[in-house]
Short mmCIF file of C-alpha atoms and ligand atoms in Angstrom, two decimals:
data_model
loop_
_atom_site.label_atom_id
_atom_site.label_comp_id
_atom_site.label_asym_id
_atom_site.label_seq_id
_atom_site.Cartn_x
_atom_site.Cartn_y
_atom_site.Cartn_z
CA UNK T 27 -14.35 -116.52 -64.41
CA UNK T 28 -14.98 -117.99 -60.98
CA UNK T 29 -12.36 -118.52 -58.27
CA UNK T 30 -13.43 -120.99 -55.60
CA UNK T 31 -11.84 -120.97 -52.13
CA UNK T 32 -12.68 -123.25 -49.23
CA UNK T 33 -12.13 -123.22 -45.48
CA UNK T 34 -13.08 -125.87 -42.96
CA UNK T 35 -16.80 -125.10 -43.28
CA UNK T 36 -17.38 -122.51 -45.96
CA UNK T 37 -16.90 -122.03 -49.70
CA UNK T 38 -16.38 -118.56 -51.17
CA UNK T 39 -16.86 -117.76 -54.87
CA UNK T 40 -15.14 -114.79 -56.49
CA UNK T 41 -16.51 -113.66 -59.85
CA UNK T 42 -17.24 -110.41 -61.72
CA UNK T 43 -20.92 -111.43 -61.72
CA UNK T 44 -21.13 -111.85 -57.94
CA UNK T 45 -21.05 -109.39 -55.02
CA UNK T 46 -17.60 -108.20 -53.94
CA UNK T 47 -15.69 -110.59 -51.68
CA UNK T 48 -14.15 -108.91 -48.63
CA UNK T 49 -10.72 -110.19 -47.57
CA UNK T 50 -10.23 -108.97 -43.97
CA UNK T 51 -6.82 -107.34 -43.47
CA UNK T 52 -6.62 -107.18 -39.67
CA UNK T 53 -4.51 -110.24 -38.90
CA UNK T 54 -1.39 -108.27 -39.70
CA UNK T 55 1.10 -106.72 -37.26
CA UNK T 56 1.97 -103.75 -39.51
CA UNK T 57 1.36 -100.56 -37.52
CA UNK T 58 0.05 -102.52 -34.51
CA UNK T 59 2.80 -102.83 -31.90
CA UNK T 60 0.68 -104.83 -29.42
CA UNK T 61 0.11 -107.54 -32.02
CA UNK T 62 3.80 -107.58 -33.00
CA UNK T 63 4.67 -108.17 -29.32
CA UNK T 64 2.18 -111.02 -29.02
CA UNK T 65 3.43 -112.72 -32.19
CA UNK T 66 7.09 -112.30 -31.18
CA UNK T 67 6.36 -114.07 -27.89
CA UNK T 68 4.39 -116.77 -29.68
CA UNK T 69 1.10 -115.75 -28.03
CA UNK T 70 -1.37 -116.45 -30.80
CA UNK T 71 -4.66 -116.50 -28.86
CA UNK T 72 -5.44 -112.93 -29.94
CA UNK T 73 -5.67 -114.13 -33.55
CA UNK T 74 -8.82 -116.16 -32.88
CA UNK T 75 -10.64 -113.11 -31.47
CA UNK T 76 -9.41 -110.97 -34.34
CA UNK T 77 -10.76 -113.59 -36.78
CA UNK T 78 -14.22 -113.84 -35.22
CA UNK T 79 -14.54 -110.07 -34.98
CA UNK T 80 -13.81 -109.61 -38.68
CA UNK T 81 -16.53 -112.07 -39.66
CA UNK T 82 -18.98 -110.12 -37.49
CA UNK T 83 -17.87 -107.02 -39.39
CA UNK T 84 -18.73 -108.68 -42.69
CA UNK T 85 -15.47 -110.20 -44.02
CA UNK T 86 -15.75 -113.35 -46.22
CA UNK T 87 -12.08 -114.45 -46.34
CA UNK T 88 -9.33 -113.63 -43.81
CA UNK T 89 -5.81 -112.54 -44.69
CA UNK T 90 -3.26 -114.06 -42.30
CA UNK T 91 0.01 -112.13 -42.12
CA UNK T 92 2.39 -112.55 -39.17
CA UNK T 93 5.35 -110.80 -40.79
CA UNK T 94 7.55 -108.64 -38.55
CA UNK T 95 11.33 -108.49 -38.15
CA UNK T 96 11.15 -110.12 -34.71
CA UNK T 97 8.83 -112.99 -35.74
CA UNK T 98 10.04 -116.42 -36.90
CA UNK T 99 7.47 -116.85 -39.66
CA UNK T 100 8.36 -120.45 -40.53
CA UNK T 101 7.26 -121.43 -37.03
CA UNK T 102 4.52 -118.90 -36.38
CA UNK T 103 2.63 -118.80 -39.71
CA UNK T 104 1.50 -122.47 -39.67
CA UNK T 105 0.49 -122.12 -36.00
CA UNK T 106 -1.47 -118.99 -36.86
CA UNK T 107 -3.25 -120.79 -39.72
CA UNK T 108 -4.22 -123.65 -37.38
CA UNK T 109 -5.53 -121.33 -34.67
CA UNK T 110 -7.54 -119.21 -37.08
CA UNK T 111 -9.02 -122.30 -38.79
CA UNK T 112 -10.01 -123.72 -35.40
CA UNK T 113 -11.85 -120.46 -34.69
CA UNK T 114 -13.60 -119.80 -38.04
CA UNK T 115 -14.75 -121.88 -41.01
CA UNK T 116 -14.05 -119.38 -43.81
CA UNK T 117 -11.19 -119.64 -46.33
CA UNK T 118 -7.88 -117.93 -45.55
CA UNK T 119 -5.49 -115.83 -47.61
CA UNK T 120 -1.97 -116.82 -46.60
CA UNK T 121 0.06 -113.61 -46.73
CA UNK T 122 3.86 -113.89 -46.52
CA UNK T 123 7.01 -112.95 -48.38
CA UNK T 124 8.81 -115.93 -46.78
CA UNK T 125 8.19 -118.87 -49.07
CA UNK T 126 9.44 -121.45 -46.59
CA UNK T 127 6.79 -120.15 -44.19
CA UNK T 128 4.26 -120.33 -47.03
CA UNK T 129 5.10 -123.98 -47.66
CA UNK T 130 4.83 -124.80 -43.94
CA UNK T 131 1.44 -123.08 -43.76
CA UNK T 132 0.15 -124.89 -46.86
CA UNK T 133 1.03 -128.20 -45.22
CA UNK T 134 -1.35 -127.57 -42.33
CA UNK T 135 -4.11 -125.67 -44.20
CA UNK T 136 -7.46 -127.42 -44.40
CA UNK T 137 -9.27 -126.64 -47.69
CA UNK T 138 -8.31 -124.54 -50.72
CA UNK T 139 -6.54 -121.33 -49.67
CA UNK T 140 -5.61 -118.16 -51.48
CA UNK T 141 -1.83 -117.75 -51.57
CA UNK T 142 -0.68 -114.15 -51.12
CA UNK T 143 1.43 -113.89 -53.22
CA UNK T 144 3.53 -114.50 -56.32
CA UNK T 145 5.08 -111.70 -58.37
CA UNK T 146 6.78 -111.30 -61.76
CA UNK T 147 10.35 -111.83 -60.50
CA UNK T 148 11.82 -114.88 -62.17
CA UNK T 149 13.05 -116.43 -58.91
CA UNK T 150 9.72 -115.82 -57.22
CA UNK T 151 7.72 -117.41 -60.05
CA UNK T 152 9.96 -120.47 -59.92
CA UNK T 153 9.51 -120.87 -56.16
CA UNK T 154 5.83 -120.04 -55.65
CA UNK T 155 3.99 -121.41 -58.72
CA UNK T 156 5.03 -125.04 -58.09
CA UNK T 157 3.49 -124.69 -54.59
CA UNK T 158 0.28 -123.31 -56.08
CA UNK T 159 0.13 -126.31 -58.44
CA UNK T 160 1.06 -128.91 -55.81
CA UNK T 161 -1.48 -127.73 -53.23
CA UNK T 162 -4.14 -126.86 -55.85
CA UNK T 163 -4.48 -123.43 -54.29
CA UNK T 164 -5.49 -120.09 -55.78
CA UNK T 165 -2.92 -117.29 -55.86
CA UNK T 166 -2.64 -113.50 -55.94
CA UNK T 167 -0.17 -112.22 -58.56
CA UNK T 168 1.43 -108.84 -57.79
CA UNK T 169 2.23 -106.61 -60.75
CA UNK T 170 5.87 -106.05 -59.83
CA UNK T 171 9.10 -107.69 -60.96
CA UNK T 172 12.90 -107.43 -60.73
CA UNK T 173 12.68 -103.76 -61.74
CA UNK T 174 10.16 -102.90 -59.01
CA UNK T 175 6.63 -101.53 -59.47
CA UNK T 176 6.20 -99.85 -62.88
CA UNK T 177 4.56 -96.42 -63.05
CA UNK T 178 3.16 -97.27 -66.47
CA UNK T 179 -0.20 -99.13 -66.23
CA UNK T 180 0.58 -100.95 -69.50
CA UNK T 181 3.72 -102.40 -67.89
CA UNK T 182 1.73 -103.61 -64.89
CA UNK T 183 -0.58 -105.35 -67.37
CA UNK T 184 2.42 -107.00 -69.05
CA UNK T 185 3.63 -108.39 -65.69
CA UNK T 186 0.10 -109.65 -64.96
CA UNK T 187 0.05 -111.34 -68.37
CA UNK T 188 3.42 -112.95 -67.70
CA UNK T 189 2.19 -114.36 -64.36
CA UNK T 190 -1.05 -115.70 -65.91
CA UNK T 191 0.78 -117.25 -68.89
CA UNK T 192 3.41 -118.89 -66.72
CA UNK T 193 0.85 -120.25 -64.29
CA UNK T 194 -1.29 -121.67 -67.11
CA UNK T 195 1.79 -123.31 -68.66
CA UNK T 196 2.19 -125.17 -65.36
CA UNK T 197 -1.37 -126.41 -65.38
CA UNK T 198 -2.76 -123.80 -62.94
CA UNK T 199 -6.22 -122.79 -64.19
CA UNK T 200 -6.69 -119.13 -65.03
CA UNK T 201 -9.61 -119.02 -62.61
CA UNK T 202 -7.20 -119.65 -59.77
CA UNK T 203 -5.17 -116.48 -60.40
CA UNK T 204 -6.17 -113.11 -58.97
CA UNK T 205 -4.16 -110.10 -60.11
CA UNK T 206 -3.26 -107.26 -57.68
CA UNK T 207 -2.39 -104.04 -59.52
CA UNK T 208 -0.92 -102.62 -56.27
CA UNK T 209 -2.33 -99.66 -54.35
CA UNK T 210 0.34 -97.17 -53.28
CA UNK T 211 -0.17 -94.16 -51.11
CA UNK T 212 -1.26 -90.95 -52.80
CA UNK T 213 0.65 -89.01 -50.13
CA UNK T 214 3.95 -89.98 -51.82
CA UNK T 215 2.92 -89.96 -55.48
CA UNK T 216 0.02 -87.76 -56.70
CA UNK T 217 -0.80 -90.09 -59.63
CA UNK T 218 -0.55 -93.29 -57.60
CA UNK T 219 -4.28 -94.02 -57.51
CA UNK T 220 -4.88 -93.07 -61.16
CA UNK T 221 -2.08 -95.38 -62.31
CA UNK T 222 -3.53 -98.25 -60.29
CA UNK T 223 -7.06 -97.60 -61.59
CA UNK T 224 -5.83 -97.58 -65.19
CA UNK T 225 -3.94 -100.82 -64.63
CA UNK T 226 -7.05 -102.44 -63.14
CA UNK T 227 -9.06 -101.37 -66.20
CA UNK T 228 -6.46 -102.90 -68.52
CA UNK T 229 -6.31 -106.18 -66.60
CA UNK T 230 -10.12 -106.45 -66.65
CA UNK T 231 -10.29 -105.70 -70.39
CA UNK T 232 -7.29 -107.73 -71.56
CA UNK T 233 -7.12 -110.68 -69.14
CA UNK T 234 -10.58 -110.81 -67.57
CA UNK T 235 -9.26 -112.41 -64.39
CA UNK T 236 -10.50 -111.71 -60.88
CA UNK T 237 -8.64 -108.96 -59.02
CA UNK T 238 -7.51 -108.43 -55.44
CA UNK T 239 -6.01 -105.21 -54.04
CA UNK T 240 -4.28 -104.31 -50.75
CA UNK T 241 -6.57 -101.34 -50.74
CA UNK T 242 -5.79 -99.55 -47.43
CA UNK T 243 -2.25 -98.78 -48.66
CA UNK T 244 -3.75 -95.92 -50.68
CA UNK T 245 -4.22 -93.68 -47.61
CA UNK T 246 -0.99 -94.34 -45.64
CA UNK T 247 0.30 -91.19 -43.97
CA UNK T 248 -2.85 -89.10 -44.40
CA UNK T 249 -5.49 -87.81 -41.95
CA UNK T 250 -8.98 -89.34 -41.92
CA UNK T 251 -7.88 -92.45 -43.78
CA UNK T 252 -11.36 -94.07 -43.76
CA UNK T 253 -12.86 -91.40 -46.01
CA UNK T 254 -10.10 -91.88 -48.59
CA UNK T 255 -10.40 -95.63 -48.37
CA UNK T 256 -14.19 -95.56 -48.80
CA UNK T 257 -14.21 -93.17 -51.78
CA UNK T 258 -11.38 -94.99 -53.52
CA UNK T 259 -13.10 -98.33 -53.01
CA UNK T 260 -16.05 -97.39 -55.22
CA UNK T 261 -13.59 -96.48 -57.94
CA UNK T 262 -11.51 -99.66 -57.79
CA UNK T 263 -14.59 -101.89 -57.61
CA UNK T 264 -15.99 -100.18 -60.71
CA UNK T 265 -12.64 -100.68 -62.44
CA UNK T 266 -12.55 -104.42 -61.76
CA UNK T 267 -11.36 -105.30 -58.24
CA UNK T 268 -13.72 -107.91 -56.82
CA UNK T 269 -11.69 -109.17 -53.84
CA UNK T 270 -10.20 -106.18 -51.99
CA UNK T 271 -8.08 -106.68 -48.85
CA UNK T 272 -9.66 -104.21 -46.42
CA UNK T 273 -10.80 -103.51 -42.86
CA UNK T 274 -14.40 -104.77 -43.06
CA UNK T 275 -15.45 -102.65 -40.08
CA UNK T 276 -14.38 -99.56 -42.02
CA UNK T 277 -15.76 -100.25 -45.50
CA UNK T 278 -18.55 -102.87 -45.32
CA UNK T 279 -21.35 -100.37 -46.01
CA UNK T 280 -19.40 -98.76 -48.86
CA UNK T 281 -18.92 -102.15 -50.50
CA UNK T 282 -22.61 -102.99 -50.18
CA UNK T 283 -23.44 -99.60 -51.73
CA UNK T 284 -20.94 -100.11 -54.60
CA UNK T 285 -22.37 -103.56 -55.40
CA UNK T 286 -25.89 -102.14 -55.33
CA UNK T 287 -24.95 -99.32 -57.72
CA UNK T 288 -23.17 -101.73 -60.08
CA UNK T 289 -26.15 -104.05 -60.40
CA UNK T 290 -24.66 -106.86 -58.30
CA UNK T 291 -27.34 -106.78 -55.62
CA UNK T 292 -30.75 -107.71 -57.02
CA UNK T 293 -33.56 -105.62 -55.45
CA UNK T 294 -31.01 -104.31 -52.90
CA UNK T 295 -31.48 -107.54 -50.94
CA UNK T 296 -27.98 -107.61 -49.45
CA UNK T 297 -27.97 -103.90 -48.71
CA UNK T 298 -31.35 -104.01 -46.95
CA UNK T 299 -30.55 -107.22 -45.10
CA UNK T 300 -27.40 -105.67 -43.64
CA UNK T 301 -29.27 -102.67 -42.27
CA UNK T 302 -32.10 -104.80 -40.95
CA UNK T 303 -29.60 -106.95 -39.03
CA UNK T 304 -27.53 -103.99 -37.78
CA UNK T 305 -30.37 -101.65 -36.78
CA UNK T 306 -29.80 -102.17 -33.08
N1 THG U 209 -1.37 -106.63 -51.70
C1 THG U 209 -1.56 -107.89 -51.25
N2 THG U 209 -1.44 -108.21 -49.95
C2 THG U 209 -1.14 -107.26 -49.04
C3 THG U 209 -0.96 -105.94 -49.44
C4 THG U 209 -1.07 -105.62 -50.81
N3 THG U 209 -1.05 -107.60 -47.72
C5 THG U 209 -0.60 -106.63 -46.75
C6 THG U 209 -1.09 -105.24 -47.15
N4 THG U 209 -0.70 -104.98 -48.49
C7 THG U 209 -2.59 -105.17 -47.00
N5 THG U 209 -3.00 -105.21 -45.62
C8 THG U 209 -2.99 -104.05 -44.83
C9 THG U 209 -3.19 -104.20 -43.47
C10 THG U 209 -3.21 -103.09 -42.65
C11 THG U 209 -3.03 -101.83 -43.19
C12 THG U 209 -2.86 -101.68 -44.54
C13 THG U 209 -2.82 -102.78 -45.38
C14 THG U 209 -3.03 -100.63 -42.32
N6 THG U 209 -2.87 -100.80 -41.01
C15 THG U 209 -2.84 -99.67 -40.07
C16 THG U 209 -1.50 -98.94 -40.17
O1 THG U 209 -0.50 -99.56 -40.53
O2 THG U 209 -1.49 -97.76 -39.85
C17 THG U 209 -3.02 -100.13 -38.64
C18 THG U 209 -4.44 -100.49 -38.36
C19 THG U 209 -4.75 -100.66 -36.91
O3 THG U 209 -4.11 -100.03 -36.08
O4 THG U 209 -5.67 -101.43 -36.63
O5 THG U 209 -3.14 -99.52 -42.80
O6 THG U 209 -0.94 -104.47 -51.25
N7 THG U 209 -1.86 -108.83 -52.15
#
């Protein structure tokens, strides 16, 4: 089960047998008012710096999300994709709920992107999957539908199955679908993380597809978020997430450690290499 993504210069492979792929979350105005201001005014230069910095921090793919109430995404998202691709050669994860903006971004994207996202809502499947097929992209499927996000892990699995089945019926290879079992904050719902972990287990066992996760959501509203994010990350990687959307600066070492412990880093080569390069 190998998902292949390409940017202008680099290819990234996502597979249960390979080290975890880090999707950098920082090109996103949520909770960052200075970035919202820049995007609203159409000043996109900051995105190039943000992209380069995340690669230095150890990201492999970059999520690009310009969504804010004051931003015209149909105009700004394709511009953002161009600017980020001019700055870095890695594949991008195009993150938007506005499917006209998605289509505009796909038109300018160079390579094979990861579309973020489709979900189990009938209307959404009908709009997004034809774009995935047409542009021969990969896609993240969110385990939510017209009734919202189920609390029952089995129901999240059923939505994942529906997305995979529908995509395959349209000629989209199974390898090009990543499932996201949805991380919700444990500050609002005590069982939130356990439900997500159980859903990830089920998707790994029953569908065997690669899995993404908007991981930092788990700690919203709590003090010392990095410690929660780092501890939870070991758990979700063990359960089956192999392409988490995270702040690389915050969790790079934890991911290297998790891969080492799970036998995905022969002779600790990656782990040791990282510390050798970052000693100074
Ligand atoms: N699933 C998928 N895609 C997603 C999400 C998901 N994309 C968006 C989001 N959820 C994942 N990305 C983020 C990005 C930032 C934060 C959380 C998730 C975050 N930001 C800090 C805040 O809002 O407080 C601000 C950080 C800063 O100031 O630098 O927590 O679930 N498929």
